[in-house]
PDB file of C-alpha atoms in Angstrom:
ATOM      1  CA  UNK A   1     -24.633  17.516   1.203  1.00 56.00           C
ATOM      2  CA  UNK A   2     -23.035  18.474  -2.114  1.00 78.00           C
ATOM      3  CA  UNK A   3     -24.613  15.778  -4.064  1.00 82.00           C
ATOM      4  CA  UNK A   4     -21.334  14.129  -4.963  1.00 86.00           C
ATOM      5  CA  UNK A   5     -21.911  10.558  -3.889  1.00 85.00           C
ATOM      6  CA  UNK A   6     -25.346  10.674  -5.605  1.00 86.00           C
ATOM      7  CA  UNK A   7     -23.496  11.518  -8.685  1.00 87.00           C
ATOM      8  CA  UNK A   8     -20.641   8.662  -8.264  1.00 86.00           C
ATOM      9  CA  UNK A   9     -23.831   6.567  -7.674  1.00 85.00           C
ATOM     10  CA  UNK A  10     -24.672   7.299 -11.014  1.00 86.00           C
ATOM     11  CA  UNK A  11     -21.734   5.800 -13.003  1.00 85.00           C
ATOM     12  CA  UNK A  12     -20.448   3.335  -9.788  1.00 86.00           C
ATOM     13  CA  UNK A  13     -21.567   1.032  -7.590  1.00 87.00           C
ATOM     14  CA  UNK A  14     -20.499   2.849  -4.765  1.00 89.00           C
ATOM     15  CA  UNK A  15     -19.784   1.191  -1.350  1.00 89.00           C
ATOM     16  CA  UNK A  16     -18.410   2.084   2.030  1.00 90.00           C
ATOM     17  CA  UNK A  17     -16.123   0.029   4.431  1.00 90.00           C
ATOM     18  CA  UNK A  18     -18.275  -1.552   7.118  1.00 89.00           C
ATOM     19  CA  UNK A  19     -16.741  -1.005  10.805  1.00 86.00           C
ATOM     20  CA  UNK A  20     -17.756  -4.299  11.908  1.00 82.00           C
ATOM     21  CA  UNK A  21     -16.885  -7.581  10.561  1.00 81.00           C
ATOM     22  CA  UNK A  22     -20.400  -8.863  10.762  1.00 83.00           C
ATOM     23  CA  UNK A  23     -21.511  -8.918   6.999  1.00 82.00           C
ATOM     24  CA  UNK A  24     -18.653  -8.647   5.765  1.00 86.00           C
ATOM     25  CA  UNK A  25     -18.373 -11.831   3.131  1.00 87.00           C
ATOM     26  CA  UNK A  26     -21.814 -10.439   1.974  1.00 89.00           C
ATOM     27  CA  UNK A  27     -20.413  -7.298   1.339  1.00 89.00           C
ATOM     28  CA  UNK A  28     -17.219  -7.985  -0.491  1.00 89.00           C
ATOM     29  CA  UNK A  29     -19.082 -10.492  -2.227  1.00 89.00           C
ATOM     30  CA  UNK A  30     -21.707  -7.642  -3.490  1.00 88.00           C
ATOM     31  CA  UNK A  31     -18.253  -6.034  -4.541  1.00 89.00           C
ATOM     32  CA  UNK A  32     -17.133  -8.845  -6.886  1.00 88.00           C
ATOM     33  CA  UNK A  33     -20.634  -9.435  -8.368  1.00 86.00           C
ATOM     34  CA  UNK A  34     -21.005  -5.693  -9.058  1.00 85.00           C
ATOM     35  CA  UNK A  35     -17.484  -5.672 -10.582  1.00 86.00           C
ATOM     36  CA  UNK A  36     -17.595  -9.052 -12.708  1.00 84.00           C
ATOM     37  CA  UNK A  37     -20.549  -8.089 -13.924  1.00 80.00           C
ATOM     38  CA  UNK A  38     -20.442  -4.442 -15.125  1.00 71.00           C
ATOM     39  CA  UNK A  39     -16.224  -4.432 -16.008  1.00 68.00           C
ATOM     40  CA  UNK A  40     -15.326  -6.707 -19.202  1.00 62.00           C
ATOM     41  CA  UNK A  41     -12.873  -9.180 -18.804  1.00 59.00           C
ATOM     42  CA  UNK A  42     -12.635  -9.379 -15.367  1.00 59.00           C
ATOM     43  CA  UNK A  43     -10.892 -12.339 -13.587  1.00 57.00           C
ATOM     44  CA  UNK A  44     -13.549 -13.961 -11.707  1.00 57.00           C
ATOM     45  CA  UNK A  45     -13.374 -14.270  -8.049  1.00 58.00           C
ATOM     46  CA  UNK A  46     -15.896 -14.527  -5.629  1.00 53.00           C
ATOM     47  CA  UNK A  47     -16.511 -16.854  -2.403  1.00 48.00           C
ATOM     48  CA  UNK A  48     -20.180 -18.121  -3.243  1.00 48.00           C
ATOM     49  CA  UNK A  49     -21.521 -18.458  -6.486  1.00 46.00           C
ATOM     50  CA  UNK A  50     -24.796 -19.944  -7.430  1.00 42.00           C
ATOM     51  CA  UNK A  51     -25.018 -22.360 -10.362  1.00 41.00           C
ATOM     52  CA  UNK A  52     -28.764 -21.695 -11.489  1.00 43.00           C
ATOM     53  CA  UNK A  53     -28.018 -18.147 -11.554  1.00 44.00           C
ATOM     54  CA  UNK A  54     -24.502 -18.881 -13.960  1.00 41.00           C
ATOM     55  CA  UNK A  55     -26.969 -20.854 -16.184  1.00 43.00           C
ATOM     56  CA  UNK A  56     -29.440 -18.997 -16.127  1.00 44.00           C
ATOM     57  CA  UNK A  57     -27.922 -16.063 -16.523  1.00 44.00           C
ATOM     58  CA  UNK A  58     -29.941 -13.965 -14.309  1.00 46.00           C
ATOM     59  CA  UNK A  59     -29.705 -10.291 -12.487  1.00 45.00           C
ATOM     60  CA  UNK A  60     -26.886 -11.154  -9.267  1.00 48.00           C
ATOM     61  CA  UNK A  61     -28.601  -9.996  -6.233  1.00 49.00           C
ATOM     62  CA  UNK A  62     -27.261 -10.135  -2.219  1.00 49.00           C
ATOM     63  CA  UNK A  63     -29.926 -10.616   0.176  1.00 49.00           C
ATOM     64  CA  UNK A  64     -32.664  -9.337  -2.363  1.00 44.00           C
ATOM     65  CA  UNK A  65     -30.548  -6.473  -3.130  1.00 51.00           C
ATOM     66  CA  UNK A  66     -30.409  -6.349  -7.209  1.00 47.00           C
ATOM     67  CA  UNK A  67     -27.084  -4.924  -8.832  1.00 53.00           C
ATOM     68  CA  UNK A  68     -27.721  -2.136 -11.680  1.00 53.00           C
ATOM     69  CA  UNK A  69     -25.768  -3.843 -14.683  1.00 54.00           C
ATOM     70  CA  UNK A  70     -25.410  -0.395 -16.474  1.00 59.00           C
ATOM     71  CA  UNK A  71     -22.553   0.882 -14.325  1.00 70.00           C
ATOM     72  CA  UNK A  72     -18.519   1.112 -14.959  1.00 76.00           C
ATOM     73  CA  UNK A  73     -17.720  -1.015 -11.890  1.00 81.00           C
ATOM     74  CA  UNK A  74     -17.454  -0.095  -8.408  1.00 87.00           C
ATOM     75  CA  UNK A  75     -16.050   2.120  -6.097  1.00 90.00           C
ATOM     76  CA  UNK A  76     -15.118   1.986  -2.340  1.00 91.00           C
ATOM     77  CA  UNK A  77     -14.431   4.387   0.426  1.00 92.00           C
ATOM     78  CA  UNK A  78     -12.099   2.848   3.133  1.00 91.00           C
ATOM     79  CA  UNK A  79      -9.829   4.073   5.908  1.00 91.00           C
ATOM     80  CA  UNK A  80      -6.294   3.687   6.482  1.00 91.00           C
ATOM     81  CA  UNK A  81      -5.401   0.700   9.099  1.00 90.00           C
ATOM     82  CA  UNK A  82      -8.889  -0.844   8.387  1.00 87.00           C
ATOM     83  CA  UNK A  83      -9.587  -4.012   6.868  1.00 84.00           C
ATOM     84  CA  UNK A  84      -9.873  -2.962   3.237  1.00 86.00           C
ATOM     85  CA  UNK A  85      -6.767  -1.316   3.596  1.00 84.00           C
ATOM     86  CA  UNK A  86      -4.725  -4.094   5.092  1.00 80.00           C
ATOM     87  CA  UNK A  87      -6.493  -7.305   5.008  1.00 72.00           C
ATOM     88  CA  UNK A  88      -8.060  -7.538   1.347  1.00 79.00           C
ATOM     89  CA  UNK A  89      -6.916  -8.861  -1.517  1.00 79.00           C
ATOM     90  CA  UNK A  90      -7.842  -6.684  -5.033  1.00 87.00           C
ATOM     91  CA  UNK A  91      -5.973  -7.816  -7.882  1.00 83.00           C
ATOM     92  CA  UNK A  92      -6.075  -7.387 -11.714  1.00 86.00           C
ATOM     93  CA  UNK A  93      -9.548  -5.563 -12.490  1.00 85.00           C
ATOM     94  CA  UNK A  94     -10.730  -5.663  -8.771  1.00 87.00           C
ATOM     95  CA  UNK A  95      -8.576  -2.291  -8.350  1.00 87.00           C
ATOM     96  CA  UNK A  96      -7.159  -0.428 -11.131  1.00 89.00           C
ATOM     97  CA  UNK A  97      -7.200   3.023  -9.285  1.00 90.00           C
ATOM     98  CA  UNK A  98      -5.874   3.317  -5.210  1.00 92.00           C
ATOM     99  CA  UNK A  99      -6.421   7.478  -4.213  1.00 93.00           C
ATOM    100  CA  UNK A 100      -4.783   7.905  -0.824  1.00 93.00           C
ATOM    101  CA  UNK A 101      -6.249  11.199   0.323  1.00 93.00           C
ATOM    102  CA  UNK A 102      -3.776  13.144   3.602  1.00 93.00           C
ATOM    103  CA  UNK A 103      -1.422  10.913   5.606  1.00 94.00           C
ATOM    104  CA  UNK A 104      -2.880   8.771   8.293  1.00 94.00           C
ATOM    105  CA  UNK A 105      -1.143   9.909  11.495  1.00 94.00           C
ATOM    106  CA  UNK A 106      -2.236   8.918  14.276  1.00 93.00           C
ATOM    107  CA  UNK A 107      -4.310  11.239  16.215  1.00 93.00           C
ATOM    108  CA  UNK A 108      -1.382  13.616  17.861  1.00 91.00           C
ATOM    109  CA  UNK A 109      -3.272  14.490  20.921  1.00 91.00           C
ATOM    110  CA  UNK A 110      -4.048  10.561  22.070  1.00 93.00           C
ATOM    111  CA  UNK A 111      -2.538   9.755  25.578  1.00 94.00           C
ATOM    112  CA  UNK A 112      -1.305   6.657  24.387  1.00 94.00           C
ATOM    113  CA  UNK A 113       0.307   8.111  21.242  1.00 94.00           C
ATOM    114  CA  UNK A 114       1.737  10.718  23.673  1.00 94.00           C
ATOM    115  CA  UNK A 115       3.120   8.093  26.162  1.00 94.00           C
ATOM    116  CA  UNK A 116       4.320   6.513  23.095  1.00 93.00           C
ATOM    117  CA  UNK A 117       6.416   9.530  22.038  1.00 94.00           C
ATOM    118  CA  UNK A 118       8.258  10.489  25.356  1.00 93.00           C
ATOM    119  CA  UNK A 119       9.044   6.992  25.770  1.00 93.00           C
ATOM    120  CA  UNK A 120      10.558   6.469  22.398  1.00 91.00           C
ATOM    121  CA  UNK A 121      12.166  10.208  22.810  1.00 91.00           C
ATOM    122  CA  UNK A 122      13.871   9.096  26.469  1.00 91.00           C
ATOM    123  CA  UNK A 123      14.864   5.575  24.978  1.00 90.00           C
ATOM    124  CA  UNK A 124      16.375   7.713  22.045  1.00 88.00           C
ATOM    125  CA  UNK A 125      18.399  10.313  24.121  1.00 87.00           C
ATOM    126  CA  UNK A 126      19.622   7.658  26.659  1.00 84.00           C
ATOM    127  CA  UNK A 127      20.715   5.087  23.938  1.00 80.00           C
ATOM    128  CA  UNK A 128      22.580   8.252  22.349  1.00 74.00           C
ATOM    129  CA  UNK A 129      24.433   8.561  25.748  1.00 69.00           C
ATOM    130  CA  UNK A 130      25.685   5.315  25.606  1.00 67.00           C
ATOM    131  CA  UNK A 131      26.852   5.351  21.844  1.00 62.00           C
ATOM    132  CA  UNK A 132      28.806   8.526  23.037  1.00 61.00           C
ATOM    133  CA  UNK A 133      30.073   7.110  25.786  1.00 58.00           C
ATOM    134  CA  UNK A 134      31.583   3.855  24.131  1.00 54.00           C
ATOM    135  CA  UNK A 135      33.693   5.644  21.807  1.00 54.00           C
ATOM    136  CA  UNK A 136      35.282   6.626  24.170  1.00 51.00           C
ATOM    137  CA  UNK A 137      35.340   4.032  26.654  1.00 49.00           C
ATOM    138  CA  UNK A 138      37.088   0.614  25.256  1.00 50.00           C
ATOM    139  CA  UNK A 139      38.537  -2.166  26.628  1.00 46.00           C
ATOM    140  CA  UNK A 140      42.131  -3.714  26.081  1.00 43.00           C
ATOM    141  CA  UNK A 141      40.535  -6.160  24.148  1.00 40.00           C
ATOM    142  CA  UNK A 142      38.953  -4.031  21.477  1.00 48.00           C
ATOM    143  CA  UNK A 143      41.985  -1.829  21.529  1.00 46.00           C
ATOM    144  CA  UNK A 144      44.107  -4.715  20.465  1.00 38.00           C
ATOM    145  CA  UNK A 145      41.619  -5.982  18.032  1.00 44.00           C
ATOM    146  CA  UNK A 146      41.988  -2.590  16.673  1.00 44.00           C
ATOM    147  CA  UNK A 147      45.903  -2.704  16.623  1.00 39.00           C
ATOM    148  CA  UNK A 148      45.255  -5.942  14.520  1.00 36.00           C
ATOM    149  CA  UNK A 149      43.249  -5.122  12.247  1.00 39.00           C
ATOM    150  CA  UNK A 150      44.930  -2.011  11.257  1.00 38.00           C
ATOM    151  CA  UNK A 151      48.226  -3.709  10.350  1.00 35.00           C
ATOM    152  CA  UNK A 152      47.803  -7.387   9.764  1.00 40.00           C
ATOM    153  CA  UNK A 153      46.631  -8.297   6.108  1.00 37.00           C
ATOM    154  CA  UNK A 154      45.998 -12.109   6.910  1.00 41.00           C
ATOM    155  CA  UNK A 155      41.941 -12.195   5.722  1.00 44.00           C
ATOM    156  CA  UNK A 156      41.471 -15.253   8.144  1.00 42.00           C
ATOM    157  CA  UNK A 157      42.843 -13.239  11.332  1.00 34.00           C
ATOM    158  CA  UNK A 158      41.096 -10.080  10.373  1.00 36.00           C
ATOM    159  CA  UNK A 159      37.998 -11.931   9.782  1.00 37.00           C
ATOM    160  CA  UNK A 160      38.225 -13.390  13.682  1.00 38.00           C
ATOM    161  CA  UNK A 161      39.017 -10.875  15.199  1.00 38.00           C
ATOM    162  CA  UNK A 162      36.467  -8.762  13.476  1.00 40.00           C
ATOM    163  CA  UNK A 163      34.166 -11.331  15.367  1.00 45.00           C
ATOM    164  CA  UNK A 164      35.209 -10.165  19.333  1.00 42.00           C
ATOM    165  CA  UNK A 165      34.217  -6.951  18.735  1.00 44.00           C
ATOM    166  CA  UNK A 166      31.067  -5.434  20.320  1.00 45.00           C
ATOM    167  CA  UNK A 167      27.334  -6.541  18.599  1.00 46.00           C
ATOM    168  CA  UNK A 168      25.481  -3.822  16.278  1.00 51.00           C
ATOM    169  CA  UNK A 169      23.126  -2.123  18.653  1.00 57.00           C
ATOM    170  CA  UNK A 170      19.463  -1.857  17.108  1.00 65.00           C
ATOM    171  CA  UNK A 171      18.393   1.282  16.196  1.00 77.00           C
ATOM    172  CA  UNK A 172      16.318   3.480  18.302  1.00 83.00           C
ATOM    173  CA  UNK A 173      13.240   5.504  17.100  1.00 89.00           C
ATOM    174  CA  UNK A 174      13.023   8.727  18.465  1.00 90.00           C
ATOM    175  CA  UNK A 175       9.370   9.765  19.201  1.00 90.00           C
ATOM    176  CA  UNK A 176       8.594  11.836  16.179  1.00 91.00           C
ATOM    177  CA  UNK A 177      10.810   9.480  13.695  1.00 92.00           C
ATOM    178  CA  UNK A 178       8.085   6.483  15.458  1.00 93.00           C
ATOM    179  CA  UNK A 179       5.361   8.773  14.597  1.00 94.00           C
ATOM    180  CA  UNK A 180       5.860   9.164  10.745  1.00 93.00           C
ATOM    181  CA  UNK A 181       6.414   5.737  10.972  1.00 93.00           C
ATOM    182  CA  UNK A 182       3.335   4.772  12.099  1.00 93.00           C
ATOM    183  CA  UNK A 183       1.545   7.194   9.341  1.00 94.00           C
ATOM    184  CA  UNK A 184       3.383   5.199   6.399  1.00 94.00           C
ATOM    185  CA  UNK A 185       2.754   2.042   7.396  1.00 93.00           C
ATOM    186  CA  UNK A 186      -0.622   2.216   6.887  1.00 93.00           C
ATOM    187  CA  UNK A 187      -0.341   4.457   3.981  1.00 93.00           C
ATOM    188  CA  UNK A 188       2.321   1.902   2.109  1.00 92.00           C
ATOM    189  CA  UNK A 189      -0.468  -1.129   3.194  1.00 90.00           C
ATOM    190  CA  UNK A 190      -3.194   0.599   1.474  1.00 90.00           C
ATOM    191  CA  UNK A 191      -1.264   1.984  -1.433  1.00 90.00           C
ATOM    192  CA  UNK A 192      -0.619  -1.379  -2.437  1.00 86.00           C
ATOM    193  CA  UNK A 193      -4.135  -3.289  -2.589  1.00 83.00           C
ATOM    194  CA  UNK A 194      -3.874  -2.474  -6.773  1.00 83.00           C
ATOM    195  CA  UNK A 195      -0.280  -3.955  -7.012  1.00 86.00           C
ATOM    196  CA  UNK A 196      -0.510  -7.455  -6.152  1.00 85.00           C
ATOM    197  CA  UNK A 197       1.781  -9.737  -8.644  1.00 86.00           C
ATOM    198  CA  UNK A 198       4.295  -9.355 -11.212  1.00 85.00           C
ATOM    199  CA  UNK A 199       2.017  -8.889 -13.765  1.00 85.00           C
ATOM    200  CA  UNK A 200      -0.289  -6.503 -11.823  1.00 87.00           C
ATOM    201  CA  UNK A 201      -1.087  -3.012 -13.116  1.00 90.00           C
ATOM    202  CA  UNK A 202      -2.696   0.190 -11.039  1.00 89.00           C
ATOM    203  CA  UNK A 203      -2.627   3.886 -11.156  1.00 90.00           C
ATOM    204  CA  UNK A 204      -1.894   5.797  -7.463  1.00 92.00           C
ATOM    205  CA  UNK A 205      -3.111   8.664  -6.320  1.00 92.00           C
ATOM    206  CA  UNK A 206      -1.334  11.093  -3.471  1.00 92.00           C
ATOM    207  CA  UNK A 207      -4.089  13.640  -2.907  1.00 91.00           C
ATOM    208  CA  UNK A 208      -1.702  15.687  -0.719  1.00 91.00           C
ATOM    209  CA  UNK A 209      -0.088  18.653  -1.655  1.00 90.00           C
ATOM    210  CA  UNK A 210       2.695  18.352   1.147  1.00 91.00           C
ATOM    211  CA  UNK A 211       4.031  15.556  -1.497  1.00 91.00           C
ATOM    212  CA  UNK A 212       4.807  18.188  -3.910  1.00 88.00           C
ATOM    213  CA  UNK A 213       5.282  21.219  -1.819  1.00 89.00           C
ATOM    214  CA  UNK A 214       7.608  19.503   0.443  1.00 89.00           C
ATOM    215  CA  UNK A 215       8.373  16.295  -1.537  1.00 87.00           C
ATOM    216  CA  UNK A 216      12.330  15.961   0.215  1.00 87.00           C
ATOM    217  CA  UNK A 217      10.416  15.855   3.825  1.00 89.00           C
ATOM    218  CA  UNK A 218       6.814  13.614   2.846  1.00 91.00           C
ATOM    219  CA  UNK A 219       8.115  11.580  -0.391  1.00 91.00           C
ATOM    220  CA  UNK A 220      10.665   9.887   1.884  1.00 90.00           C
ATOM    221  CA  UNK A 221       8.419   7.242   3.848  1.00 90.00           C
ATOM    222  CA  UNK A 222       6.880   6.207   0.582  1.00 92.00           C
ATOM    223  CA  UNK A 223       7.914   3.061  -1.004  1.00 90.00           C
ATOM    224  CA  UNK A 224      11.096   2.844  -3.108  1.00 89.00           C
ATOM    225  CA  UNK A 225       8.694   1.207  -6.070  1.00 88.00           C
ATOM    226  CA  UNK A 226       6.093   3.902  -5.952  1.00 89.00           C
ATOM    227  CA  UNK A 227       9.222   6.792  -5.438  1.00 87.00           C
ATOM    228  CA  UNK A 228      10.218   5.647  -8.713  1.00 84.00           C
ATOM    229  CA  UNK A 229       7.493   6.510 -10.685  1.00 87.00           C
ATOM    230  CA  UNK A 230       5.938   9.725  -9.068  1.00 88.00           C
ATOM    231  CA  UNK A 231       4.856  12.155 -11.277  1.00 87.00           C
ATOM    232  CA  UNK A 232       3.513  15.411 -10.343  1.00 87.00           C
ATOM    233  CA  UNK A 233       0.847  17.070 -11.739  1.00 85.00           C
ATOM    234  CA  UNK A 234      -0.565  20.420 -10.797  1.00 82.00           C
ATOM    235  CA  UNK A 235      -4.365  20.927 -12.614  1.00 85.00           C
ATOM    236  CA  UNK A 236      -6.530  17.915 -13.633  1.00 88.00           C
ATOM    237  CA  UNK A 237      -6.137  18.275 -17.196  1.00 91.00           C
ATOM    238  CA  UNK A 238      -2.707  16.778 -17.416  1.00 89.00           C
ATOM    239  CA  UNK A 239      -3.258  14.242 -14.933  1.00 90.00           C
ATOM    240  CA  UNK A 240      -6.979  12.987 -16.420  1.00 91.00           C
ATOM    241  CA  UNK A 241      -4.118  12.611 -19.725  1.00 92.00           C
ATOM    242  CA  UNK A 242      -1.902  10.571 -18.431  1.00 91.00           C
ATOM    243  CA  UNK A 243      -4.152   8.287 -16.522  1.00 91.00           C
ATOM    244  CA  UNK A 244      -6.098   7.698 -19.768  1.00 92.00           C
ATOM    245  CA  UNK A 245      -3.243   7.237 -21.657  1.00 92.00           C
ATOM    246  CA  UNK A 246      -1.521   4.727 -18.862  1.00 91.00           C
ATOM    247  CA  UNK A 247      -5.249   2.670 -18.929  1.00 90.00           C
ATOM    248  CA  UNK A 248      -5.329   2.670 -22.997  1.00 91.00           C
ATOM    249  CA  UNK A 249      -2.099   1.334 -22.878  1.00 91.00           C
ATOM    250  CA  UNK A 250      -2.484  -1.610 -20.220  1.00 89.00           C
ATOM    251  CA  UNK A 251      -6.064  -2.279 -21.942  1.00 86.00           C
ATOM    252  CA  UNK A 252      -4.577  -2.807 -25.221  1.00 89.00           C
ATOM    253  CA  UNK A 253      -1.707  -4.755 -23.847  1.00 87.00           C
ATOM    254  CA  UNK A 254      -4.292  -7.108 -22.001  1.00 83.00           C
ATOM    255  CA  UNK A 255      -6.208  -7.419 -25.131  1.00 84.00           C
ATOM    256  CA  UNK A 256      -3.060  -8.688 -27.027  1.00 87.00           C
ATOM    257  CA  UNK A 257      -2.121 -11.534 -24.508  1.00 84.00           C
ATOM    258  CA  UNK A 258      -5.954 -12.991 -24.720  1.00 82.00           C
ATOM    259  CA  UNK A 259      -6.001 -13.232 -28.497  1.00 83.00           C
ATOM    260  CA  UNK A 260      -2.556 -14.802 -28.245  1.00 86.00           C
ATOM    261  CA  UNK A 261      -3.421 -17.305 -25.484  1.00 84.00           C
ATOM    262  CA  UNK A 262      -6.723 -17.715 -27.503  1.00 82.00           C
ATOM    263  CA  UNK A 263      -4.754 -18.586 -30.462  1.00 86.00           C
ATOM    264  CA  UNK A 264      -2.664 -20.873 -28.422  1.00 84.00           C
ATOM    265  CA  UNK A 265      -5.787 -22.784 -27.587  1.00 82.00           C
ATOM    266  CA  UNK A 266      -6.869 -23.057 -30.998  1.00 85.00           C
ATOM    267  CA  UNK A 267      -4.229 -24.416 -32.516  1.00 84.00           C
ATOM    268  CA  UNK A 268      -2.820 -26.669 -29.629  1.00 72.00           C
TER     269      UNK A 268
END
């Protein structure tokens, strides 16, 4: 309706998630072709690859479907929890830029996230009980490991008798704690399909303002390695900077290591 996607059409190859697995080799293999052929430098990858059109060197096409050559790569629209998201591999060039756009909780009005909620709420509450009650609650036993520990400064009877006492109960979710949960699970599994070795480089967008606005209560359930590097930016003008800058300098980077390992080959 507002013309956008016709105008990402113009300078990407854009495609969209299909909800069924049926055609979908064809369609991540369109996404390779389109991407190997329009970005330089890209790592090759793709699952079938015809030799007379290698040496010949012609158009790739997909089922009589011809790729436009004149385009800066490609550009997908996914969903959380689906099987871009979660499933798919995208290193190196095959995803530079990952823009996660909300937080995917699940939907809040779903009987079965509801049932989900009061049952992890009522585990929570009773499992509190219990921790309450066993404080105050012991047995001679743990009394008199107690005793020994406090005063006996033998490592090896410390150590054994540090062994009688009660197991580490697991931790229980309370409903809402299970429900952010849930949300960041899938966000963290998408957020990473640009980061997937050492060597790996990506740029990630949070297009949420509740990550700046609230940033103690939503930055939380992101990953430690993404925490790390958050920057916020409030108008497009500083944040179209730094992305070109943080591209210009992995480019040029990337550039250096092929002339070296070009080198190397030469002279080997």
């Amino acid at each position: 309706l507002t013309g956008l996607l016709n105008n990402l059409n113009m300078i990407k190859h854009v495609m969209i998630e299909p909800r069924s697995s049926v055609g979908l080799d064809d369609w991540l293999e369109e996404f390779y072709t389109s991407v190997n052929q329009n970005v330089p430098n890209a790592k090759l990858k793709s699952r079938r690859k015809s030799n007379d059109q290698a040496n010949n060197n012609e158009s790739p096409s997909l089922n009589g479907k011809f790729l436009m050559l004149n385009k800066s790569g490609s550009i997908i629209f996914a969903v959380c929890r689906g099987k871009v998201s979660e499933g798919l591999d995208f290193a190196d060039s095959y995803a530079r830029l990952v823009i996660a756009i909300g937080i995917p909780y699940p939907a809040f009005t779903n009987p079965q996230v509801q049932q989900k909620r009061e049952f992890n709420d009522a585990l929570y509450k009773s499992s509190a009980k219990m921790a309450c009650t066993d404080k105050h609650i012991r047995s001679p036993l743990q009394n008199l490991n107690s005793s020994v520990e406090k005063y006996d400064t033998n490592d090896d009877i410390t150590s054994s008798t540090s062994n009688v006492s009660s197991p580490r109960r697991r931790k229980v979710l309370s409903g809402s704690e299970w429900y952010d949960a849930q949300a960041y699970r899938a966000l963290n599994q998408a957020l990473g399909r640009c980061i997937r070795h050492a060597n790996d480089w990506g740029s990630i967008l949070l297009a949420d303002a509740r990550f700046v606005e609230q940033s103690s209560r939503y930055m939380c359930g992101i990953s430690r390695w993404i925490r790390s590097r958050v920057n916020h930016h409030c108008s497009w003008d500083s944040l179209e900077c730094q992305l070109q800058s943080f591209v210009k300098s992995h480019e040029t980077e990337e550039k250096v290591e092929r002339q070296v390992e070009d080198l190397d080959e030469i002279f080997a």
